[in-house]
Amino acid sequence: MEVDQRKAILLSLLFFSPIATIILSDAEYNLDENLQYKTEASSGTGIIDVQGWQINDNWMYDGYLDVGDFIASSGVSTNIESLYGTLEKTVTEIYISEIDNLSSITYKLESIGSYSDNNVNLNGQNGDIAVEMTTIEIIRASDMAVTSQSAIVDIDFCADVLWWCVDIDVAELNVTNSYSPALEGLDFPLSVGETWGSDYHQETEYSGESDYVDIPEDSEDDNSSSWSVVSQGYSGVSYTGCSQSYNITTYNSEGEESGYRWYCPAIRGDVKSSFIESIGFAAVHELTAYQPSTRSKVIEIDIEYPLSPVDTNISAWITVTNQGTPVANQTMEFRYEIEDDIRQIITDENGTYHLEFNTGNTPDSSESDSDFASHGLISWIPDQNIIGVSSLSMDLNVHEVDLIARNEGVTVERTRDNNTITLDSSVGFNAISGDSLVFSVPVVNKGLISSPPTQLRVDSPDGNTAFTYVPSLNSLEESRVEINWTVPEFQPYGLAYLEFLIDPEENISEDGNKSNNQGLFSLYVGALPTAILSSPNEINTLEEVVISGLSSLEPDGGDFICEFEIEIVGGSFNNILEEDCELEWSWDDDGNYSISLIITDEESDQSTTQTSIIVLNRPPEITLESNYESIPVLSEVTFEITERNDLDTQNPNSPVDILWNNTSCKEGQIGLKCTITPNSEGEFFIGVSATDDDGETVFASKSIEVTNIAPYDGEIEVFLGTQKLTPDNRGVFAAKEGEILTIRGWASDSVNDIDDLRFSWMPDAENNANIIYYHEGSESIINHSYNYTGLQLATLQVVDNDNATLVFDNGEEMLIIPIEISNIQPSIVALNQRLPVGEGEKLIFDVGISDSLNDIESLYSCFDIDPLTDSDESGLTDDDCDYNSNYMEYTWEDSDAAPEFIIFHVTDDDGASASIDIEIDVRNIRPTAVATVDEIKPVQGNIISLSANGTIDSEFDIENMIYHWDIDISIDSDNDGDPANDVDKEGRWVQVIYDTEGKKNIKLTVYDESESNSVYMVVDVAKSPFDIKTSFKQNSASILLIVLVCGAGLVLAQRYRESKELESKNEEGVMSIDQLFDRTDRKITQEKEIKNESRKEIEDFISSPSKGIDYDVLEEDKMPINNILSEEDIEALFEE
């Protein structure tokens, strides 16, 4: 706008306004002892202007949801009144959207609330309830108008079931409200006394599911709401910067209060609020914490005329700073959205951008009594989501200066008994003597330019007058004058007036409208009423009583309203207004109930009194009957409560809790019926208690006659040890002779008979009928064994103490138990260990046998020592009984004649048998040859007797031994090339004649059936008497040979002599095998070496003179096993 144009507008506005300037001091004056005043000037260009939010701005609240009426209206029975919890609000997005067909900067405000209450009752079920509520509000940034609101409410109920908590989903509700035009719950700039209203179209969408709360149908309708800034001051919530908050109260289309909020500029939001949520319940919250997002970069908008005419070009200055430092060349967007004026702007080197815009003539969607319209100006940096916002107010009649004394903006703080409240139009402006009042009188300049300083004249209610200073005020700037007044003790009842006048001398000529310079505020001074309540002290449930407040007093003579606050069942209260101040009431449950009477007079002064009344419970009534008066024991009888009454029950479906004193009720202990089976004879009693919901219990009992029955369900079991036997398809048990069987029998009967049942057993009824066992008790066990085979019969009878006999399943009073006894075959359980033996050695056979006890003594045991021979001529070779015993000692003299095995068999008295083949190993003993000569010095030509007596072998082999003699091993008599293998003689005893003299080396070889042994003997044959000459001639060759070998003989004589010494150490005669093995290995080896050397000498020097016997011990590794000869046998051999 050009400077000349702006001047023209100002001149036209000031044409009718005189100019005057009065400067007064800012001071506090004492009018009298009851009246004081002081002035305070508000800062800023407006009273309370719109403020900008940023992403992550956060508010946290404590609060509660008043859901009692909401749930009750849905038809659910509950004692829930309020759910307490927390609420957290956060700005999550800033974006551009279309609101009311205009492009608009928009906030997304998300709220999360959690609320709960414990020990509540929902449709008769106790438990805990929890509510989770998530809300999203879409808010226009230019004026904080709400365009839509959606809420998701999740209600869970944790039902108490015994000691557990069972989760129940009560409801999940989704509600979305859309408003057109957007709802301006805050009409900036704010000032106490201002009111505004709006007509709007509302669409509501519902969804969700619930078994308890009805989900409403979607709806849309036209509504209207209005708002009023009713007071300024303390909200009741202590939070830094919020001591002066603004109470904005909301009214519905009927003019009824529907909520309020205390707006605190310091936190850019509500410090306290109470609203009816869109889903139908009240929400009350108080701020606990405010956490703004960091605001290092700030955008400020200064408007040339915060209050401007319509269709006028005015200027605005937009400044960007970062921590107080101007930001140059900042690109951003200017938005005057109501006129769709959107521009891109860039700050200069001072961080400022100046622009002009036209205010336009678009009215506000919210009609106000203080201006034509108010719209928001926005400047923002889109990529950083930083917003600056300011309000522009427009009016049709604007003056250069317009000081207004706004009596509707007066607020009053009243302190009574140290309790301070802020009075407003909703509670009424009234006081009584002794009250301390603080009047806050506003003076606002609704002109275009700053007003000169002036004064305010105040005429107090008691007639005193005072003047106070009012500073210079910019356009839309407000100054408040606080006046303190204590109501005098004798202040007359009635209205008291506070009059105030701006510029009483009319010195400000620029003030274009002096008609609004004067204000008159009225306050009623009265007295407190006295509430008096009368009611009886004690009544019964359902008894109607009259509660009266007619005796209450109102000293100042006015009328009063009686409000009764009656505690009801469940602990909640009903508030009831009674015009005649009398209330007729009754309680349907016992308890001690509180009654309050609140008297409110015409000045909204109140008096309260309280009392209590005791309501006595009515006990329940029950009638107990049975379907039989007499039954046999163990038969069912049903007892039933045919009538039950509890007039004051809170649970009509189950007026009393039934508990039977018997835990055996088929239906359980809780219920109207108890079907039971008495298990004892005689008179049977049953009792039942009935407890109403107040805990009062009554008792009833009934008896019937229970008669005797015979025992029943008789059964038996047969065990072999721990193994239970199962009968075959004939019902016959199977066992073996001698096995000890355990037979268990049992039966059922009444409790008083069961332990006295008499069991009679005959375990062997056919063969041994005199064996009877008697037992008493609920069961009986006997043990018995059968020593003979075949079908055996046992019997059982059971009788009770009334001589009633048990009838078994077969319809008989005696149970027959058939048992098939089978024979146990004998068995061979052990056989002693045996080693191989030699011929003639004793073999021991010891066989372990087993059978049943009655058969073991009569078992027939046999050894068949020749399995290949049918010795008993039975036609079988393996059943002979050569020895009748299970123990046998036997000797085989001939290994060839010994069998490979023998047979042992055993047979019981039933002809059952068992047998085993016993392997035997009889080995041949190698013979030991012994040779002797009858003369030590036989003579040439004489008969010499050679004997094999003393040769060692088994008796059988000795008798069948073969003897081969080679009478001179130096002569190959059979011309086979081996002179030492000739068979010159055969027989045990032989006679020979040597024609020549000299040493003769004789070899004896003995043979049994498979083994042989040889021995050597040297015989020195003496020459027969003869003529030397003749002898020399005859034996010249021999003599020459003897001479030649004598030399060699002398060389070997010593060695031969040593060999003979070793042989002399042996016992004369034949050595036994046992004696040989008793010698050390070294000794045996040495003996072998000596004998081998001796043999070589004998073969080389046949004629060498020697006497005695040389035993050849060849192939000693093949010596017979266990060839044991006693000392007596050896001696006998030598004697021979």
PDB file of N, CA and C in Angstrom, residues 120-192:
ATOM      1  N   VAL A 120     -13.862 -54.170  39.104  1.00  0.00           N
ATOM      2  CA  VAL A 120     -15.122 -53.634  38.607  1.00  0.00           C
ATOM      3  C   VAL A 120     -16.049 -54.804  38.294  1.00  0.00           C
ATOM      4  N   ASN A 121     -17.296 -54.484  38.078  1.00  0.00           N
ATOM      5  CA  ASN A 121     -18.296 -55.496  37.770  1.00  0.00           C
ATOM      6  C   ASN A 121     -18.919 -55.182  36.423  1.00  0.00           C
ATOM      7  N   LEU A 122     -18.909 -56.185  35.546  1.00  0.00           N
ATOM      8  CA  LEU A 122     -19.467 -56.016  34.210  1.00  0.00           C
ATOM      9  C   LEU A 122     -20.454 -57.152  33.963  1.00  0.00           C
ATOM     10  N   ASN A 123     -21.724 -56.793  33.938  1.00  0.00           N
ATOM     11  CA  ASN A 123     -22.779 -57.803  33.744  1.00  0.00           C
ATOM     12  C   ASN A 123     -22.675 -58.945  34.746  1.00  0.00           C
ATOM     13  N   GLY A 124     -22.420 -58.584  36.015  1.00  0.00           N
ATOM     14  CA  GLY A 124     -22.359 -59.579  37.069  1.00  0.00           C
ATOM     15  C   GLY A 124     -21.025 -60.274  37.218  1.00  0.00           C
ATOM     16  N   GLN A 125     -20.048 -59.933  36.382  1.00  0.00           N
ATOM     17  CA  GLN A 125     -18.728 -60.576  36.435  1.00  0.00           C
ATOM     18  C   GLN A 125     -17.709 -59.574  36.964  1.00  0.00           C
ATOM     19  N   ASN A 126     -16.990 -59.972  38.001  1.00  0.00           N
ATOM     20  CA  ASN A 126     -15.938 -59.118  38.542  1.00  0.00           C
ATOM     21  C   ASN A 126     -14.655 -59.285  37.746  1.00  0.00           C
ATOM     22  N   GLY A 127     -13.853 -58.211  37.743  1.00  0.00           N
ATOM     23  CA  GLY A 127     -12.575 -58.272  37.030  1.00  0.00           C
ATOM     24  C   GLY A 127     -11.966 -56.895  36.899  1.00  0.00           C
ATOM     25  N   ASP A 128     -11.018 -56.775  35.991  1.00  0.00           N
ATOM     26  CA  ASP A 128     -10.308 -55.529  35.725  1.00  0.00           C
ATOM     27  C   ASP A 128     -10.576 -55.132  34.277  1.00  0.00           C
ATOM     28  N   ILE A 129     -10.724 -53.822  34.057  1.00  0.00           N
ATOM     29  CA  ILE A 129     -11.005 -53.328  32.711  1.00  0.00           C
ATOM     30  C   ILE A 129      -9.887 -52.381  32.287  1.00  0.00           C
ATOM     31  N   ALA A 130      -9.552 -52.426  31.007  1.00  0.00           N
ATOM     32  CA  ALA A 130      -8.508 -51.564  30.449  1.00  0.00           C
ATOM     33  C   ALA A 130      -8.992 -51.014  29.116  1.00  0.00           C
ATOM     34  N   VAL A 131      -8.699 -49.727  28.880  1.00  0.00           N
ATOM     35  CA  VAL A 131      -9.100 -49.055  27.647  1.00  0.00           C
ATOM     36  C   VAL A 131      -7.858 -48.435  27.013  1.00  0.00           C
ATOM     37  N   GLU A 132      -7.619 -48.789  25.768  1.00  0.00           N
ATOM     38  CA  GLU A 132      -6.551 -48.170  24.986  1.00  0.00           C
ATOM     39  C   GLU A 132      -7.226 -47.324  23.907  1.00  0.00           C
ATOM     40  N   MET A 133      -6.858 -46.011  23.857  1.00  0.00           N
ATOM     41  CA  MET A 133      -7.513 -45.113  22.920  1.00  0.00           C
ATOM     42  C   MET A 133      -6.457 -44.366  22.114  1.00  0.00           C
ATOM     43  N   THR A 134      -6.552 -44.499  20.812  1.00  0.00           N
ATOM     44  CA  THR A 134      -5.652 -43.804  19.895  1.00  0.00           C
ATOM     45  C   THR A 134      -6.479 -42.812  19.088  1.00  0.00           C
ATOM     46  N   THR A 135      -6.065 -41.541  19.122  1.00  0.00           N
ATOM     47  CA  THR A 135      -6.829 -40.474  18.471  1.00  0.00           C
ATOM     48  C   THR A 135      -5.926 -39.733  17.489  1.00  0.00           C
ATOM     49  N   ILE A 136      -6.491 -39.396  16.341  1.00  0.00           N
ATOM     50  CA  ILE A 136      -5.779 -38.584  15.345  1.00  0.00           C
ATOM     51  C   ILE A 136      -6.664 -37.382  15.014  1.00  0.00           C
ATOM     52  N   GLU A 137      -6.100 -36.183  15.210  1.00  0.00           N
ATOM     53  CA  GLU A 137      -6.813 -34.941  14.895  1.00  0.00           C
ATOM     54  C   GLU A 137      -6.093 -34.236  13.749  1.00  0.00           C
ATOM     55  N   ILE A 138      -6.884 -33.786  12.784  1.00  0.00           N
ATOM     56  CA  ILE A 138      -6.356 -32.988  11.665  1.00  0.00           C
ATOM     57  C   ILE A 138      -6.739 -31.528  11.943  1.00  0.00           C
ATOM     58  N   ILE A 139      -5.721 -30.656  12.100  1.00  0.00           N
ATOM     59  CA  ILE A 139      -5.929 -29.290  12.593  1.00  0.00           C
ATOM     60  C   ILE A 139      -5.334 -28.308  11.586  1.00  0.00           C
ATOM     61  N   ARG A 140      -6.119 -27.279  11.243  1.00  0.00           N
ATOM     62  CA  ARG A 140      -5.635 -26.223  10.350  1.00  0.00           C
ATOM     63  C   ARG A 140      -4.691 -25.310  11.110  1.00  0.00           C
ATOM     64  N   ALA A 141      -3.511 -25.077  10.562  1.00  0.00           N
ATOM     65  CA  ALA A 141      -2.467 -24.353  11.286  1.00  0.00           C
ATOM     66  C   ALA A 141      -2.787 -22.871  11.440  1.00  0.00           C
ATOM     67  N   SER A 142      -3.532 -22.275  10.520  1.00  0.00           N
ATOM     68  CA  SER A 142      -3.736 -20.822  10.543  1.00  0.00           C
ATOM     69  C   SER A 142      -4.595 -20.369  11.711  1.00  0.00           C
ATOM     70  N   ASP A 143      -5.520 -21.225  12.196  1.00  0.00           N
ATOM     71  CA  ASP A 143      -6.409 -20.808  13.288  1.00  0.00           C
ATOM     72  C   ASP A 143      -6.693 -21.946  14.266  1.00  0.00           C
ATOM     73  N   MET A 144      -5.966 -23.085  14.135  1.00  0.00           N
ATOM     74  CA  MET A 144      -6.111 -24.239  15.025  1.00  0.00           C
ATOM     75  C   MET A 144      -7.512 -24.847  14.972  1.00  0.00           C
ATOM     76  N   ALA A 145      -8.211 -24.683  13.862  1.00  0.00           N
ATOM     77  CA  ALA A 145      -9.529 -25.280  13.701  1.00  0.00           C
ATOM     78  C   ALA A 145      -9.377 -26.768  13.378  1.00  0.00           C
ATOM     79  N   VAL A 146     -10.281 -27.580  13.945  1.00  0.00           N
ATOM     80  CA  VAL A 146     -10.232 -29.020  13.764  1.00  0.00           C
ATOM     81  C   VAL A 146     -11.140 -29.397  12.595  1.00  0.00           C
ATOM     82  N   THR A 147     -10.535 -30.093  11.598  1.00  0.00           N
ATOM     83  CA  THR A 147     -11.330 -30.491  10.441  1.00  0.00           C
ATOM     84  C   THR A 147     -11.820 -31.921  10.539  1.00  0.00           C
ATOM     85  N   SER A 148     -11.085 -32.798  11.272  1.00  0.00           N
ATOM     86  CA  SER A 148     -11.557 -34.173  11.468  1.00  0.00           C
ATOM     87  C   SER A 148     -10.880 -34.757  12.706  1.00  0.00           C
ATOM     88  N   GLN A 149     -11.543 -35.740  13.229  1.00  0.00           N
ATOM     89  CA  GLN A 149     -11.043 -36.421  14.427  1.00  0.00           C
ATOM     90  C   GLN A 149     -11.444 -37.889  14.329  1.00  0.00           C
ATOM     91  N   SER A 150     -10.448 -38.794  14.478  1.00  0.00           N
ATOM     92  CA  SER A 150     -10.729 -40.230  14.463  1.00  0.00           C
ATOM     93  C   SER A 150     -10.158 -40.863  15.724  1.00  0.00           C
ATOM     94  N   ALA A 151     -10.874 -41.841  16.209  1.00  0.00           N
ATOM     95  CA  ALA A 151     -10.452 -42.510  17.443  1.00  0.00           C
ATOM     96  C   ALA A 151     -10.637 -44.006  17.288  1.00  0.00           C
ATOM     97  N   ILE A 152      -9.655 -44.749  17.809  1.00  0.00           N
ATOM     98  CA  ILE A 152      -9.736 -46.215  17.902  1.00  0.00           C
ATOM     99  C   ILE A 152      -9.703 -46.560  19.383  1.00  0.00           C
ATOM    100  N   VAL A 153     -10.772 -47.166  19.851  1.00  0.00           N
ATOM    101  CA  VAL A 153     -10.899 -47.485  21.269  1.00  0.00           C
ATOM    102  C   VAL A 153     -10.961 -49.001  21.419  1.00  0.00           C
ATOM    103  N   ASP A 154     -10.016 -49.547  22.187  1.00  0.00           N
ATOM    104  CA  ASP A 154      -9.961 -50.994  22.440  1.00  0.00           C
ATOM    105  C   ASP A 154     -10.229 -51.216  23.924  1.00  0.00           C
ATOM    106  N   ILE A 155     -11.334 -51.908  24.231  1.00  0.00           N
ATOM    107  CA  ILE A 155     -11.742 -52.147  25.619  1.00  0.00           C
ATOM    108  C   ILE A 155     -11.586 -53.634  25.915  1.00  0.00           C
ATOM    109  N   ASP A 156     -10.757 -53.943  26.911  1.00  0.00           N
ATOM    110  CA  ASP A 156     -10.527 -55.328  27.328  1.00  0.00           C
ATOM    111  C   ASP A 156     -10.952 -55.495  28.777  1.00  0.00           C
ATOM    112  N   PHE A 157     -11.542 -56.645  29.040  1.00  0.00           N
ATOM    113  CA  PHE A 157     -11.981 -56.959  30.404  1.00  0.00           C
ATOM    114  C   PHE A 157     -11.318 -58.260  30.826  1.00  0.00           C
ATOM    115  N   CYS A 158     -10.648 -58.223  31.977  1.00  0.00           N
ATOM    116  CA  CYS A 158      -9.974 -59.412  32.515  1.00  0.00           C
ATOM    117  C   CYS A 158     -10.844 -59.960  33.647  1.00  0.00           C
ATOM    118  N   ALA A 159     -11.611 -61.005  33.331  1.00  0.00           N
ATOM    119  CA  ALA A 159     -12.589 -61.542  34.283  1.00  0.00           C
ATOM    120  C   ALA A 159     -11.899 -62.410  35.330  1.00  0.00           C
ATOM    121  N   ASP A 160     -12.313 -62.225  36.581  1.00  0.00           N
ATOM    122  CA  ASP A 160     -11.782 -63.046  37.671  1.00  0.00           C
ATOM    123  C   ASP A 160     -12.521 -64.384  37.689  1.00  0.00           C
ATOM    124  N   VAL A 161     -11.766 -65.465  37.417  1.00  0.00           N
ATOM    125  CA  VAL A 161     -12.315 -66.817  37.479  1.00  0.00           C
ATOM    126  C   VAL A 161     -11.415 -67.612  38.414  1.00  0.00           C
ATOM    127  N   LEU A 162     -11.946 -67.861  39.614  1.00  0.00           N
ATOM    128  CA  LEU A 162     -11.163 -68.497  40.677  1.00  0.00           C
ATOM    129  C   LEU A 162      -9.898 -67.677  40.902  1.00  0.00           C
ATOM    130  N   TRP A 163      -8.716 -68.293  40.668  1.00  0.00           N
ATOM    131  CA  TRP A 163      -7.467 -67.567  40.896  1.00  0.00           C
ATOM    132  C   TRP A 163      -6.839 -67.089  39.596  1.00  0.00           C
ATOM    133  N   TRP A 164      -7.597 -67.169  38.506  1.00  0.00           N
ATOM    134  CA  TRP A 164      -7.041 -66.788  37.223  1.00  0.00           C
ATOM    135  C   TRP A 164      -7.785 -65.575  36.663  1.00  0.00           C
ATOM    136  N   CYS A 165      -7.167 -64.984  35.673  1.00  0.00           N
ATOM    137  CA  CYS A 165      -7.739 -63.838  34.986  1.00  0.00           C
ATOM    138  C   CYS A 165      -7.949 -64.231  33.526  1.00  0.00           C
ATOM    139  N   VAL A 166      -9.194 -64.178  33.072  1.00  0.00           N
ATOM    140  CA  VAL A 166      -9.538 -64.591  31.712  1.00  0.00           C
ATOM    141  C   VAL A 166      -9.824 -63.333  30.888  1.00  0.00           C
ATOM    142  N   ASP A 167      -9.049 -63.125  29.826  1.00  0.00           N
ATOM    143  CA  ASP A 167      -9.202 -61.926  28.999  1.00  0.00           C
ATOM    144  C   ASP A 167     -10.461 -62.026  28.141  1.00  0.00           C
ATOM    145  N   ILE A 168     -11.222 -60.937  28.129  1.00  0.00           N
ATOM    146  CA  ILE A 168     -12.430 -60.834  27.312  1.00  0.00           C
ATOM    147  C   ILE A 168     -12.351 -59.522  26.535  1.00  0.00           C
ATOM    148  N   ASP A 169     -12.479 -59.613  25.213  1.00  0.00           N
ATOM    149  CA  ASP A 169     -12.515 -58.409  24.389  1.00  0.00           C
ATOM    150  C   ASP A 169     -13.920 -57.822  24.456  1.00  0.00           C
ATOM    151  N   VAL A 170     -14.044 -56.723  25.188  1.00  0.00           N
ATOM    152  CA  VAL A 170     -15.354 -56.095  25.337  1.00  0.00           C
ATOM    153  C   VAL A 170     -15.749 -55.392  24.045  1.00  0.00           C
ATOM    154  N   ALA A 171     -14.847 -54.598  23.512  1.00  0.00           N
ATOM    155  CA  ALA A 171     -15.196 -53.848  22.308  1.00  0.00           C
ATOM    156  C   ALA A 171     -13.941 -53.315  21.641  1.00  0.00           C
ATOM    157  N   GLU A 172     -14.025 -53.206  20.334  1.00  0.00           N
ATOM    158  CA  GLU A 172     -13.038 -52.449  19.553  1.00  0.00           C
ATOM    159  C   GLU A 172     -13.834 -51.517  18.657  1.00  0.00           C
ATOM    160  N   LEU A 173     -13.737 -50.223  18.936  1.00  0.00           N
ATOM    161  CA  LEU A 173     -14.559 -49.224  18.254  1.00  0.00           C
ATOM    162  C   LEU A 173     -13.673 -48.287  17.454  1.00  0.00           C
ATOM    163  N   ASN A 174     -14.113 -48.000  16.233  1.00  0.00           N
ATOM    164  CA  ASN A 174     -13.443 -47.007  15.384  1.00  0.00           C
ATOM    165  C   ASN A 174     -14.461 -45.922  15.055  1.00  0.00           C
ATOM    166  N   VAL A 175     -14.120 -44.683  15.394  1.00  0.00           N
ATOM    167  CA  VAL A 175     -15.039 -43.564  15.183  1.00  0.00           C
ATOM    168  C   VAL A 175     -14.289 -42.459  14.457  1.00  0.00           C
ATOM    169  N   THR A 176     -14.892 -41.939  13.407  1.00  0.00           N
ATOM    170  CA  THR A 176     -14.296 -40.821  12.663  1.00  0.00           C
ATOM    171  C   THR A 176     -15.345 -39.729  12.507  1.00  0.00           C
ATOM    172  N   ASN A 177     -14.999 -38.509  12.947  1.00  0.00           N
ATOM    173  CA  ASN A 177     -15.864 -37.332  12.805  1.00  0.00           C
ATOM    174  C   ASN A 177     -15.213 -36.365  11.828  1.00  0.00           C
ATOM    175  N   SER A 178     -16.001 -35.881  10.882  1.00  0.00           N
ATOM    176  CA  SER A 178     -15.540 -34.864   9.930  1.00  0.00           C
ATOM    177  C   SER A 178     -16.431 -33.640  10.070  1.00  0.00           C
ATOM    178  N   TYR A 179     -15.800 -32.459  10.055  1.00  0.00           N
ATOM    179  CA  TYR A 179     -16.545 -31.219  10.270  1.00  0.00           C
ATOM    180  C   TYR A 179     -16.361 -30.298   9.073  1.00  0.00           C
ATOM    181  N   SER A 180     -17.479 -29.690   8.638  1.00  0.00           N
ATOM    182  CA  SER A 180     -17.428 -28.708   7.564  1.00  0.00           C
ATOM    183  C   SER A 180     -18.426 -27.593   7.862  1.00  0.00           C
ATOM    184  N   PRO A 181     -17.927 -26.351   8.046  1.00  0.00           N
ATOM    185  CA  PRO A 181     -16.514 -25.967   8.060  1.00  0.00           C
ATOM    186  C   PRO A 181     -15.795 -26.506   9.309  1.00  0.00           C
ATOM    187  N   ALA A 182     -14.472 -26.334   9.315  1.00  0.00           N
ATOM    188  CA  ALA A 182     -13.685 -26.793  10.452  1.00  0.00           C
ATOM    189  C   ALA A 182     -14.116 -26.072  11.721  1.00  0.00           C
ATOM    190  N   LEU A 183     -14.027 -26.808  12.851  1.00  0.00           N
ATOM    191  CA  LEU A 183     -14.469 -26.269  14.144  1.00  0.00           C
ATOM    192  C   LEU A 183     -13.383 -25.402  14.751  1.00  0.00           C
ATOM    193  N   GLU A 184     -13.760 -24.139  15.003  1.00  0.00           N
ATOM    194  CA  GLU A 184     -12.812 -23.213  15.634  1.00  0.00           C
ATOM    195  C   GLU A 184     -13.060 -23.200  17.134  1.00  0.00           C
ATOM    196  N   GLY A 185     -12.439 -24.152  17.836  1.00  0.00           N
ATOM    197  CA  GLY A 185     -12.553 -24.152  19.288  1.00  0.00           C
ATOM    198  C   GLY A 185     -11.755 -23.045  19.930  1.00  0.00           C
ATOM    199  N   LEU A 186     -10.842 -22.460  19.195  1.00  0.00           N
ATOM    200  CA  LEU A 186     -10.043 -21.318  19.637  1.00  0.00           C
ATOM    201  C   LEU A 186     -10.161 -20.248  18.562  1.00  0.00           C
ATOM    202  N   ASP A 187     -10.719 -19.085  18.921  1.00  0.00           N
ATOM    203  CA  ASP A 187     -10.886 -17.986  17.964  1.00  0.00           C
ATOM    204  C   ASP A 187      -9.884 -16.898  18.319  1.00  0.00           C
ATOM    205  N   PHE A 188      -8.689 -17.007  17.702  1.00  0.00           N
ATOM    206  CA  PHE A 188      -7.641 -16.039  18.004  1.00  0.00           C
ATOM    207  C   PHE A 188      -7.944 -14.723  17.305  1.00  0.00           C
ATOM    208  N   PRO A 189      -7.487 -13.624  17.963  1.00  0.00           N
ATOM    209  CA  PRO A 189      -6.867 -13.537  19.290  1.00  0.00           C
ATOM    210  C   PRO A 189      -7.903 -13.725  20.399  1.00  0.00           C
ATOM    211  N   LEU A 190      -7.428 -14.314  21.536  1.00  0.00           N
ATOM    212  CA  LEU A 190      -8.316 -14.636  22.644  1.00  0.00           C
ATOM    213  C   LEU A 190      -8.361 -13.485  23.636  1.00  0.00           C
ATOM    214  N   SER A 191      -9.561 -13.309  24.191  1.00  0.00           N
ATOM    215  CA  SER A 191      -9.735 -12.295  25.229  1.00  0.00           C
ATOM    216  C   SER A 191     -10.927 -12.700  26.076  1.00  0.00           C
ATOM    217  N   VAL A 192     -10.777 -12.514  27.399  1.00  0.00           N
ATOM    218  CA  VAL A 192     -11.855 -12.898  28.311  1.00  0.00           C
ATOM    219  C   VAL A 192     -13.118 -12.114  27.967  1.00  0.00           C
TER     220      VAL A 192
END
